Amino acid sequence: MTFEEALKKVNEANEKIVEANRMVSDAIMHSFLFTWRWWIGVSLIVLPWIAWLIFRDKQSTGRLLTAGFFVMIFSAVLDTIGIENGLWAYPVKVIPSPTLSFSLRLSVLPVIAMFFIQFKPKVNPFLKAIIYGSFAAFVGLPLLSMIDMYKRIHWEYAYSCFILTGMYLCSYWFYNLNSFERVQPLKPAGTAVEMNMSFLRKKQKIK
């Protein structure tokens, strides 16, 4: 295959991706929109973040968001790889994106991970990771499959359990990074001058 032929194939593939996006958009606009499954998807995007804003540990917001963003990015990459290789799919969608579930990957999984991290912080993180991965893989995904929001093709729930367990441990590591040190505001120059003047006055009194 020549370089020009390869470019032609890539262009053809891009056209198919655009066509796939149009097909997903048509399905959402003409069949899924405002159905009860669609509303469940919307709720799974919005409600977890509302709950997190209310019940989060406000003193650890930055750390928690770092862990949550890692879960979101890792999940997005994982979805892209899995769907492009025909391992699983998300038939019913809220937002027209062929390679990503906004409900699961960008809301439910990161928010639950953040709650797991802040709840009972002294509990062994490996135990939490196993519970997180097992619950998401063997309870969450089958429930989504029942309402056509997730479909296994060439995949097993056990694989998801293993990956999600490791993902939680990585997010926990990001949460505990030592680089999160509070930046102390610089004292105004006038304050230092006043302190020096005060010291000189005391010194003169002693003399």
mmCIF file with all atom_site columns, C-alpha atoms in Angstrom:
data_model
loop_
_atom_site.group_PDB
_atom_site.id
_atom_site.type_symbol
_atom_site.label_atom_id
_atom_site.label_alt_id
_atom_site.label_comp_id
_atom_site.label_asym_id
_atom_site.label_entity_id
_atom_site.label_seq_id
_atom_site.pdbx_PDB_ins_code
_atom_site.Cartn_x
_atom_site.Cartn_y
_atom_site.Cartn_z
_atom_site.occupancy
_atom_site.B_iso_or_equiv
_atom_site.pdbx_formal_charge
_atom_site.auth_seq_id
_atom_site.auth_comp_id
_atom_site.auth_asym_id
_atom_site.auth_atom_id
_atom_site.pdbx_PDB_model_num
ATOM 1   C CA . MET A 1 1   ? 0.000   0.000   0.000  1.00 0.00 ? 1   MET A CA 1
ATOM 2   C CA . THR A 1 2   ? 1.387   3.380   -0.999 1.00 0.00 ? 2   THR A CA 1
ATOM 3   C CA . PHE A 1 3   ? 1.309   6.488   1.182  1.00 0.00 ? 3   PHE A CA 1
ATOM 4   C CA . GLU A 1 4   ? -1.445  8.036   -0.958 1.00 0.00 ? 4   GLU A CA 1
ATOM 5   C CA . GLU A 1 5   ? -3.556  4.873   -0.693 1.00 0.00 ? 5   GLU A CA 1
ATOM 6   C CA . ALA A 1 6   ? -3.150  4.896   3.081  1.00 0.00 ? 6   ALA A CA 1
ATOM 7   C CA . LEU A 1 7   ? -4.293  8.529   3.234  1.00 0.00 ? 7   LEU A CA 1
ATOM 8   C CA . LYS A 1 8   ? -7.327  7.630   1.141  1.00 0.00 ? 8   LYS A CA 1
ATOM 9   C CA . LYS A 1 9   ? -8.256  4.819   3.532  1.00 0.00 ? 9   LYS A CA 1
ATOM 10  C CA . VAL A 1 10  ? -7.898  7.120   6.531  1.00 0.00 ? 10  VAL A CA 1
ATOM 11  C CA . ASN A 1 11  ? -10.190 9.666   4.863  1.00 0.00 ? 11  ASN A CA 1
ATOM 12  C CA . GLU A 1 12  ? -12.732 6.926   4.156  1.00 0.00 ? 12  GLU A CA 1
ATOM 13  C CA . ALA A 1 13  ? -12.552 5.831   7.805  1.00 0.00 ? 13  ALA A CA 1
ATOM 14  C CA . ASN A 1 14  ? -13.114 9.419   8.979  1.00 0.00 ? 14  ASN A CA 1
ATOM 15  C CA . GLU A 1 15  ? -16.170 9.674   6.740  1.00 0.00 ? 15  GLU A CA 1
ATOM 16  C CA . LYS A 1 16  ? -17.546 6.494   8.310  1.00 0.00 ? 16  LYS A CA 1
ATOM 17  C CA . ILE A 1 17  ? -16.982 7.950   11.782 1.00 0.00 ? 17  ILE A CA 1
ATOM 18  C CA . VAL A 1 18  ? -18.922 11.075  10.794 1.00 0.00 ? 18  VAL A CA 1
ATOM 19  C CA . GLU A 1 19  ? -21.707 8.895   9.411  1.00 0.00 ? 19  GLU A CA 1
ATOM 20  C CA . ALA A 1 20  ? -21.743 6.865   12.642 1.00 0.00 ? 20  ALA A CA 1
ATOM 21  C CA . ASN A 1 21  ? -22.132 10.075  14.656 1.00 0.00 ? 21  ASN A CA 1
ATOM 22  C CA . ARG A 1 22  ? -25.077 11.071  12.472 1.00 0.00 ? 22  ARG A CA 1
ATOM 23  C CA . MET A 1 23  ? -26.714 7.676   12.974 1.00 0.00 ? 23  MET A CA 1
ATOM 24  C CA . VAL A 1 24  ? -26.335 7.942   16.756 1.00 0.00 ? 24  VAL A CA 1
ATOM 25  C CA . SER A 1 25  ? -27.744 11.491  16.722 1.00 0.00 ? 25  SER A CA 1
ATOM 26  C CA . ASP A 1 26  ? -30.724 10.382  14.634 1.00 0.00 ? 26  ASP A CA 1
ATOM 27  C CA . ALA A 1 27  ? -31.420 7.496   17.013 1.00 0.00 ? 27  ALA A CA 1
ATOM 28  C CA . ILE A 1 28  ? -31.342 9.823   20.018 1.00 0.00 ? 28  ILE A CA 1
ATOM 29  C CA . MET A 1 29  ? -33.457 12.580  18.450 1.00 0.00 ? 29  MET A CA 1
ATOM 30  C CA . HIS A 1 30  ? -36.096 10.310  16.903 1.00 0.00 ? 30  HIS A CA 1
ATOM 31  C CA . SER A 1 31  ? -36.289 7.356   19.302 1.00 0.00 ? 31  SER A CA 1
ATOM 32  C CA . PHE A 1 32  ? -34.510 7.804   22.643 1.00 0.00 ? 32  PHE A CA 1
ATOM 33  C CA . LEU A 1 33  ? -35.151 11.470  23.460 1.00 0.00 ? 33  LEU A CA 1
ATOM 34  C CA . PHE A 1 34  ? -37.473 11.966  26.477 1.00 0.00 ? 34  PHE A CA 1
ATOM 35  C CA . THR A 1 35  ? -38.086 8.230   26.927 1.00 0.00 ? 35  THR A CA 1
ATOM 36  C CA . TRP A 1 36  ? -37.797 6.820   30.438 1.00 0.00 ? 36  TRP A CA 1
ATOM 37  C CA . ARG A 1 37  ? -34.404 5.301   29.598 1.00 0.00 ? 37  ARG A CA 1
ATOM 38  C CA . TRP A 1 38  ? -33.182 8.680   28.363 1.00 0.00 ? 38  TRP A CA 1
ATOM 39  C CA . TRP A 1 39  ? -34.314 10.339  31.599 1.00 0.00 ? 39  TRP A CA 1
ATOM 40  C CA . ILE A 1 40  ? -32.500 7.687   33.625 1.00 0.00 ? 40  ILE A CA 1
ATOM 41  C CA . GLY A 1 41  ? -29.366 8.522   31.658 1.00 0.00 ? 41  GLY A CA 1
ATOM 42  C CA . VAL A 1 42  ? -29.810 12.244  32.346 1.00 0.00 ? 42  VAL A CA 1
ATOM 43  C CA . SER A 1 43  ? -30.357 11.532  36.050 1.00 0.00 ? 43  SER A CA 1
ATOM 44  C CA . LEU A 1 44  ? -27.182 9.451   36.178 1.00 0.00 ? 44  LEU A CA 1
ATOM 45  C CA . ILE A 1 45  ? -25.262 12.415  34.777 1.00 0.00 ? 45  ILE A CA 1
ATOM 46  C CA . VAL A 1 46  ? -26.732 15.142  37.001 1.00 0.00 ? 46  VAL A CA 1
ATOM 47  C CA . LEU A 1 47  ? -27.711 13.602  40.357 1.00 0.00 ? 47  LEU A CA 1
ATOM 48  C CA . PRO A 1 48  ? -24.331 12.099  41.348 1.00 0.00 ? 48  PRO A CA 1
ATOM 49  C CA . TRP A 1 49  ? -22.588 15.459  40.929 1.00 0.00 ? 49  TRP A CA 1
ATOM 50  C CA . ILE A 1 50  ? -25.305 17.260  42.901 1.00 0.00 ? 50  ILE A CA 1
ATOM 51  C CA . ALA A 1 51  ? -24.893 14.718  45.705 1.00 0.00 ? 51  ALA A CA 1
ATOM 52  C CA . TRP A 1 52  ? -21.134 15.189  45.621 1.00 0.00 ? 52  TRP A CA 1
ATOM 53  C CA . LEU A 1 53  ? -21.402 18.992  45.806 1.00 0.00 ? 53  LEU A CA 1
ATOM 54  C CA . ILE A 1 54  ? -23.607 18.646  48.897 1.00 0.00 ? 54  ILE A CA 1
ATOM 55  C CA . PHE A 1 55  ? -21.836 15.864  50.793 1.00 0.00 ? 55  PHE A CA 1
ATOM 56  C CA . ARG A 1 56  ? -18.201 16.213  49.729 1.00 0.00 ? 56  ARG A CA 1
ATOM 57  C CA . ASP A 1 57  ? -15.427 16.866  52.212 1.00 0.00 ? 57  ASP A CA 1
ATOM 58  C CA . LYS A 1 58  ? -14.962 20.565  51.463 1.00 0.00 ? 58  LYS A CA 1
ATOM 59  C CA . GLN A 1 59  ? -11.455 20.635  52.943 1.00 0.00 ? 59  GLN A CA 1
ATOM 60  C CA . SER A 1 60  ? -10.351 17.982  50.436 1.00 0.00 ? 60  SER A CA 1
ATOM 61  C CA . THR A 1 61  ? -12.191 19.239  47.353 1.00 0.00 ? 61  THR A CA 1
ATOM 62  C CA . GLY A 1 62  ? -9.020  19.670  45.285 1.00 0.00 ? 62  GLY A CA 1
ATOM 63  C CA . ARG A 1 63  ? -7.674  16.237  46.151 1.00 0.00 ? 63  ARG A CA 1
ATOM 64  C CA . LEU A 1 64  ? -11.018 14.564  45.479 1.00 0.00 ? 64  LEU A CA 1
ATOM 65  C CA . LEU A 1 65  ? -11.408 16.289  42.121 1.00 0.00 ? 65  LEU A CA 1
ATOM 66  C CA . THR A 1 66  ? -7.931  15.161  41.113 1.00 0.00 ? 66  THR A CA 1
ATOM 67  C CA . ALA A 1 67  ? -8.922  11.562  41.843 1.00 0.00 ? 67  ALA A CA 1
ATOM 68  C CA . GLY A 1 68  ? -12.255 12.047  40.063 1.00 0.00 ? 68  GLY A CA 1
ATOM 69  C CA . PHE A 1 69  ? -10.667 13.586  36.971 1.00 0.00 ? 69  PHE A CA 1
ATOM 70  C CA . PHE A 1 70  ? -8.264  10.666  36.746 1.00 0.00 ? 70  PHE A CA 1
ATOM 71  C CA . VAL A 1 71  ? -11.217 8.250   36.769 1.00 0.00 ? 71  VAL A CA 1
ATOM 72  C CA . MET A 1 72  ? -12.950 10.285  34.063 1.00 0.00 ? 72  MET A CA 1
ATOM 73  C CA . ILE A 1 73  ? -9.893  10.424  31.795 1.00 0.00 ? 73  ILE A CA 1
ATOM 74  C CA . PHE A 1 74  ? -8.993  6.772   32.308 1.00 0.00 ? 74  PHE A CA 1
ATOM 75  C CA . SER A 1 75  ? -12.602 5.719   31.695 1.00 0.00 ? 75  SER A CA 1
ATOM 76  C CA . ALA A 1 76  ? -12.850 7.802   28.531 1.00 0.00 ? 76  ALA A CA 1
ATOM 77  C CA . VAL A 1 77  ? -9.689  6.213   27.136 1.00 0.00 ? 77  VAL A CA 1
ATOM 78  C CA . LEU A 1 78  ? -10.912 2.758   28.159 1.00 0.00 ? 78  LEU A CA 1
ATOM 79  C CA . ASP A 1 79  ? -14.278 3.311   26.461 1.00 0.00 ? 79  ASP A CA 1
ATOM 80  C CA . THR A 1 80  ? -12.616 4.492   23.270 1.00 0.00 ? 80  THR A CA 1
ATOM 81  C CA . ILE A 1 81  ? -10.427 1.392   23.121 1.00 0.00 ? 81  ILE A CA 1
ATOM 82  C CA . GLY A 1 82  ? -13.231 -0.994  24.042 1.00 0.00 ? 82  GLY A CA 1
ATOM 83  C CA . ILE A 1 83  ? -15.851 0.336   21.648 1.00 0.00 ? 83  ILE A CA 1
ATOM 84  C CA . GLU A 1 84  ? -13.462 0.771   18.723 1.00 0.00 ? 84  GLU A CA 1
ATOM 85  C CA . ASN A 1 85  ? -12.431 -2.879  19.119 1.00 0.00 ? 85  ASN A CA 1
ATOM 86  C CA . GLY A 1 86  ? -15.999 -4.132  19.418 1.00 0.00 ? 86  GLY A CA 1
ATOM 87  C CA . LEU A 1 87  ? -15.697 -5.291  23.044 1.00 0.00 ? 87  LEU A CA 1
ATOM 88  C CA . TRP A 1 88  ? -18.786 -3.499  24.366 1.00 0.00 ? 88  TRP A CA 1
ATOM 89  C CA . ALA A 1 89  ? -21.274 -0.790  23.391 1.00 0.00 ? 89  ALA A CA 1
ATOM 90  C CA . TYR A 1 90  ? -23.750 1.707   24.833 1.00 0.00 ? 90  TYR A CA 1
ATOM 91  C CA . PRO A 1 91  ? -26.964 1.347   22.780 1.00 0.00 ? 91  PRO A CA 1
ATOM 92  C CA . VAL A 1 92  ? -29.110 3.989   24.545 1.00 0.00 ? 92  VAL A CA 1
ATOM 93  C CA . LYS A 1 93  ? -27.322 7.307   24.906 1.00 0.00 ? 93  LYS A CA 1
ATOM 94  C CA . VAL A 1 94  ? -28.121 10.727  26.312 1.00 0.00 ? 94  VAL A CA 1
ATOM 95  C CA . ILE A 1 95  ? -25.477 12.619  24.329 1.00 0.00 ? 95  ILE A CA 1
ATOM 96  C CA . PRO A 1 96  ? -24.578 11.585  20.754 1.00 0.00 ? 96  PRO A CA 1
ATOM 97  C CA . SER A 1 97  ? -21.094 10.161  21.203 1.00 0.00 ? 97  SER A CA 1
ATOM 98  C CA . PRO A 1 98  ? -20.434 6.708   19.715 1.00 0.00 ? 98  PRO A CA 1
ATOM 99  C CA . THR A 1 99  ? -17.418 5.997   21.914 1.00 0.00 ? 99  THR A CA 1
ATOM 100 C CA . LEU A 1 100 ? -18.390 7.295   25.352 1.00 0.00 ? 100 LEU A CA 1
ATOM 101 C CA . SER A 1 101 ? -21.071 6.911   28.014 1.00 0.00 ? 101 SER A CA 1
ATOM 102 C CA . PHE A 1 102 ? -21.375 10.245  29.790 1.00 0.00 ? 102 PHE A CA 1
ATOM 103 C CA . SER A 1 103 ? -23.695 8.750   32.423 1.00 0.00 ? 103 SER A CA 1
ATOM 104 C CA . LEU A 1 104 ? -21.340 5.991   33.547 1.00 0.00 ? 104 LEU A CA 1
ATOM 105 C CA . ARG A 1 105 ? -17.823 7.140   32.769 1.00 0.00 ? 105 ARG A CA 1
ATOM 106 C CA . LEU A 1 106 ? -18.071 10.884  33.453 1.00 0.00 ? 106 LEU A CA 1
ATOM 107 C CA . SER A 1 107 ? -20.465 10.870  36.383 1.00 0.00 ? 107 SER A CA 1
ATOM 108 C CA . VAL A 1 108 ? -21.308 7.648   38.224 1.00 0.00 ? 108 VAL A CA 1
ATOM 109 C CA . LEU A 1 109 ? -17.840 6.069   38.364 1.00 0.00 ? 109 LEU A CA 1
ATOM 110 C CA . PRO A 1 110 ? -15.826 9.186   39.357 1.00 0.00 ? 110 PRO A CA 1
ATOM 111 C CA . VAL A 1 111 ? -18.362 10.366  41.934 1.00 0.00 ? 111 VAL A CA 1
ATOM 112 C CA . ILE A 1 112 ? -18.616 6.953   43.603 1.00 0.00 ? 112 ILE A CA 1
ATOM 113 C CA . ALA A 1 113 ? -14.814 6.738   43.643 1.00 0.00 ? 113 ALA A CA 1
ATOM 114 C CA . MET A 1 114 ? -14.584 10.135  45.370 1.00 0.00 ? 114 MET A CA 1
ATOM 115 C CA . PHE A 1 115 ? -17.177 9.121   47.965 1.00 0.00 ? 115 PHE A CA 1
ATOM 116 C CA . PHE A 1 116 ? -15.326 5.859   48.603 1.00 0.00 ? 116 PHE A CA 1
ATOM 117 C CA . ILE A 1 117 ? -12.095 7.779   49.162 1.00 0.00 ? 117 ILE A CA 1
ATOM 118 C CA . GLN A 1 118 ? -13.545 10.246  51.671 1.00 0.00 ? 118 GLN A CA 1
ATOM 119 C CA . PHE A 1 119 ? -15.734 7.692   53.533 1.00 0.00 ? 119 PHE A CA 1
ATOM 120 C CA . LYS A 1 120 ? -13.929 5.809   56.317 1.00 0.00 ? 120 LYS A CA 1
ATOM 121 C CA . PRO A 1 121 ? -10.458 7.013   55.226 1.00 0.00 ? 121 PRO A CA 1
ATOM 122 C CA . LYS A 1 122 ? -8.684  4.611   57.617 1.00 0.00 ? 122 LYS A CA 1
ATOM 123 C CA . VAL A 1 123 ? -10.136 1.524   55.920 1.00 0.00 ? 123 VAL A CA 1
ATOM 124 C CA . ASN A 1 124 ? -7.631  -0.421  53.815 1.00 0.00 ? 124 ASN A CA 1
ATOM 125 C CA . PRO A 1 125 ? -7.719  1.083   50.281 1.00 0.00 ? 125 PRO A CA 1
ATOM 126 C CA . PHE A 1 126 ? -7.261  -2.375  48.727 1.00 0.00 ? 126 PHE A CA 1
ATOM 127 C CA . LEU A 1 127 ? -10.477 -3.532  50.408 1.00 0.00 ? 127 LEU A CA 1
ATOM 128 C CA . LYS A 1 128 ? -12.285 -0.432  49.160 1.00 0.00 ? 128 LYS A CA 1
ATOM 129 C CA . ALA A 1 129 ? -10.907 -0.999  45.660 1.00 0.00 ? 129 ALA A CA 1
ATOM 130 C CA . ILE A 1 130 ? -12.184 -4.589  45.580 1.00 0.00 ? 130 ILE A CA 1
ATOM 131 C CA . ILE A 1 131 ? -15.632 -3.495  46.782 1.00 0.00 ? 131 ILE A CA 1
ATOM 132 C CA . TYR A 1 132 ? -15.688 -0.645  44.252 1.00 0.00 ? 132 TYR A CA 1
ATOM 133 C CA . GLY A 1 133 ? -14.627 -2.816  41.316 1.00 0.00 ? 133 GLY A CA 1
ATOM 134 C CA . SER A 1 134 ? -16.925 -5.701  42.245 1.00 0.00 ? 134 SER A CA 1
ATOM 135 C CA . PHE A 1 135 ? -19.978 -3.501  42.785 1.00 0.00 ? 135 PHE A CA 1
ATOM 136 C CA . ALA A 1 136 ? -19.461 -1.566  39.553 1.00 0.00 ? 136 ALA A CA 1
ATOM 137 C CA . ALA A 1 137 ? -18.770 -4.670  37.457 1.00 0.00 ? 137 ALA A CA 1
ATOM 138 C CA . PHE A 1 138 ? -21.189 -7.222  38.893 1.00 0.00 ? 138 PHE A CA 1
ATOM 139 C CA . VAL A 1 139 ? -24.049 -4.931  39.968 1.00 0.00 ? 139 VAL A CA 1
ATOM 140 C CA . GLY A 1 140 ? -23.849 -1.636  38.080 1.00 0.00 ? 140 GLY A CA 1
ATOM 141 C CA . LEU A 1 141 ? -23.067 -2.932  34.595 1.00 0.00 ? 141 LEU A CA 1
ATOM 142 C CA . PRO A 1 142 ? -25.707 -5.734  34.656 1.00 0.00 ? 142 PRO A CA 1
ATOM 143 C CA . LEU A 1 143 ? -28.330 -3.195  35.748 1.00 0.00 ? 143 LEU A CA 1
ATOM 144 C CA . LEU A 1 144 ? -27.387 -0.900  32.873 1.00 0.00 ? 144 LEU A CA 1
ATOM 145 C CA . SER A 1 145 ? -27.478 -3.888  30.540 1.00 0.00 ? 145 SER A CA 1
ATOM 146 C CA . MET A 1 146 ? -31.059 -4.656  31.615 1.00 0.00 ? 146 MET A CA 1
ATOM 147 C CA . ILE A 1 147 ? -32.215 -1.225  30.403 1.00 0.00 ? 147 ILE A CA 1
ATOM 148 C CA . ASP A 1 148 ? -30.107 -1.276  27.209 1.00 0.00 ? 148 ASP A CA 1
ATOM 149 C CA . MET A 1 149 ? -27.622 1.338   28.373 1.00 0.00 ? 149 MET A CA 1
ATOM 150 C CA . TYR A 1 150 ? -24.722 -1.135  28.245 1.00 0.00 ? 150 TYR A CA 1
ATOM 151 C CA . LYS A 1 151 ? -24.056 -4.168  26.056 1.00 0.00 ? 151 LYS A CA 1
ATOM 152 C CA . ARG A 1 152 ? -21.274 -6.717  26.331 1.00 0.00 ? 152 ARG A CA 1
ATOM 153 C CA . ILE A 1 153 ? -20.033 -8.045  22.993 1.00 0.00 ? 153 ILE A CA 1
ATOM 154 C CA . HIS A 1 154 ? -16.631 -9.697  23.469 1.00 0.00 ? 154 HIS A CA 1
ATOM 155 C CA . TRP A 1 155 ? -16.128 -8.898  27.125 1.00 0.00 ? 155 TRP A CA 1
ATOM 156 C CA . GLU A 1 156 ? -16.612 -10.337 30.629 1.00 0.00 ? 156 GLU A CA 1
ATOM 157 C CA . TYR A 1 157 ? -17.701 -8.625  33.832 1.00 0.00 ? 157 TYR A CA 1
ATOM 158 C CA . ALA A 1 158 ? -14.652 -10.109 35.569 1.00 0.00 ? 158 ALA A CA 1
ATOM 159 C CA . TYR A 1 159 ? -12.380 -8.107  33.259 1.00 0.00 ? 159 TYR A CA 1
ATOM 160 C CA . SER A 1 160 ? -14.215 -4.922  34.205 1.00 0.00 ? 160 SER A CA 1
ATOM 161 C CA . CYS A 1 161 ? -13.898 -5.811  37.896 1.00 0.00 ? 161 CYS A CA 1
ATOM 162 C CA . PHE A 1 162 ? -10.139 -6.191  37.600 1.00 0.00 ? 162 PHE A CA 1
ATOM 163 C CA . ILE A 1 163 ? -9.685  -2.944  35.649 1.00 0.00 ? 163 ILE A CA 1
ATOM 164 C CA . LEU A 1 164 ? -12.002 -0.890  37.875 1.00 0.00 ? 164 LEU A CA 1
ATOM 165 C CA . THR A 1 165 ? -10.254 -2.172  40.997 1.00 0.00 ? 165 THR A CA 1
ATOM 166 C CA . GLY A 1 166 ? -6.906  -1.016  39.629 1.00 0.00 ? 166 GLY A CA 1
ATOM 167 C CA . MET A 1 167 ? -8.429  2.282   38.519 1.00 0.00 ? 167 MET A CA 1
ATOM 168 C CA . TYR A 1 168 ? -9.673  2.993   42.041 1.00 0.00 ? 168 TYR A CA 1
ATOM 169 C CA . LEU A 1 169 ? -6.232  2.303   43.511 1.00 0.00 ? 169 LEU A CA 1
ATOM 170 C CA . CYS A 1 170 ? -4.670  4.729   41.023 1.00 0.00 ? 170 CYS A CA 1
ATOM 171 C CA . SER A 1 171 ? -7.234  7.408   41.889 1.00 0.00 ? 171 SER A CA 1
ATOM 172 C CA . TYR A 1 172 ? -6.478  6.852   45.582 1.00 0.00 ? 172 TYR A CA 1
ATOM 173 C CA . TRP A 1 173 ? -2.787  7.379   44.832 1.00 0.00 ? 173 TRP A CA 1
ATOM 174 C CA . PHE A 1 174 ? -3.545  10.661  43.054 1.00 0.00 ? 174 PHE A CA 1
ATOM 175 C CA . TYR A 1 175 ? -5.645  11.744  46.036 1.00 0.00 ? 175 TYR A CA 1
ATOM 176 C CA . ASN A 1 176 ? -2.700  11.193  48.398 1.00 0.00 ? 176 ASN A CA 1
ATOM 177 C CA . LEU A 1 177 ? -0.058  13.026  46.381 1.00 0.00 ? 177 LEU A CA 1
ATOM 178 C CA . ASN A 1 178 ? 2.181   15.152  48.630 1.00 0.00 ? 178 ASN A CA 1
ATOM 179 C CA . SER A 1 179 ? 2.215   18.012  46.139 1.00 0.00 ? 179 SER A CA 1
ATOM 180 C CA . PHE A 1 180 ? -1.057  19.369  47.516 1.00 0.00 ? 180 PHE A CA 1
ATOM 181 C CA . GLU A 1 181 ? 0.488   21.895  49.886 1.00 0.00 ? 181 GLU A CA 1
ATOM 182 C CA . ARG A 1 182 ? -1.411  25.021  50.698 1.00 0.00 ? 182 ARG A CA 1
ATOM 183 C CA . VAL A 1 183 ? 0.233   28.102  49.205 1.00 0.00 ? 183 VAL A CA 1
ATOM 184 C CA . GLN A 1 184 ? 0.841   30.662  51.943 1.00 0.00 ? 184 GLN A CA 1
ATOM 185 C CA . PRO A 1 185 ? 0.061   34.248  50.957 1.00 0.00 ? 185 PRO A CA 1
ATOM 186 C CA . LEU A 1 186 ? 3.043   36.581  50.942 1.00 0.00 ? 186 LEU A CA 1
ATOM 187 C CA . LYS A 1 187 ? 3.073   39.081  53.768 1.00 0.00 ? 187 LYS A CA 1
ATOM 188 C CA . PRO A 1 188 ? 2.856   42.716  52.659 1.00 0.00 ? 188 PRO A CA 1
ATOM 189 C CA . ALA A 1 189 ? 6.125   44.608  52.703 1.00 0.00 ? 189 ALA A CA 1
ATOM 190 C CA . GLY A 1 190 ? 4.634   47.094  55.144 1.00 0.00 ? 190 GLY A CA 1
ATOM 191 C CA . THR A 1 191 ? 4.146   44.403  57.749 1.00 0.00 ? 191 THR A CA 1
ATOM 192 C CA . ALA A 1 192 ? 7.846   43.506  57.726 1.00 0.00 ? 192 ALA A CA 1
ATOM 193 C CA . VAL A 1 193 ? 8.798   47.193  58.093 1.00 0.00 ? 193 VAL A CA 1
ATOM 194 C CA . GLU A 1 194 ? 6.439   47.629  61.043 1.00 0.00 ? 194 GLU A CA 1
ATOM 195 C CA . MET A 1 195 ? 7.917   44.567  62.739 1.00 0.00 ? 195 MET A CA 1
ATOM 196 C CA . ASN A 1 196 ? 11.459  45.935  62.288 1.00 0.00 ? 196 ASN A CA 1
ATOM 197 C CA . MET A 1 197 ? 10.454  49.349  63.666 1.00 0.00 ? 197 MET A CA 1
ATOM 198 C CA . SER A 1 198 ? 8.812   47.683  66.647 1.00 0.00 ? 198 SER A CA 1
ATOM 199 C CA . PHE A 1 199 ? 11.974  45.700  67.314 1.00 0.00 ? 199 PHE A CA 1
ATOM 200 C CA . LEU A 1 200 ? 14.104  48.873  67.177 1.00 0.00 ? 200 LEU A CA 1
ATOM 201 C CA . ARG A 1 201 ? 11.820  50.697  69.642 1.00 0.00 ? 201 ARG A CA 1
ATOM 202 C CA . LYS A 1 202 ? 12.071  47.834  72.103 1.00 0.00 ? 202 LYS A CA 1
ATOM 203 C CA . LYS A 1 203 ? 15.844  47.833  71.708 1.00 0.00 ? 203 LYS A CA 1
ATOM 204 C CA . GLN A 1 204 ? 16.036  51.577  72.423 1.00 0.00 ? 204 GLN A CA 1
ATOM 205 C CA . LYS A 1 205 ? 13.920  51.188  75.573 1.00 0.00 ? 205 LYS A CA 1
ATOM 206 C CA . ILE A 1 206 ? 16.238  48.492  76.855 1.00 0.00 ? 206 ILE A CA 1
ATOM 207 C CA . LYS A 1 207 ? 19.221  50.816  76.426 1.00 0.00 ? 207 LYS A CA 1
#
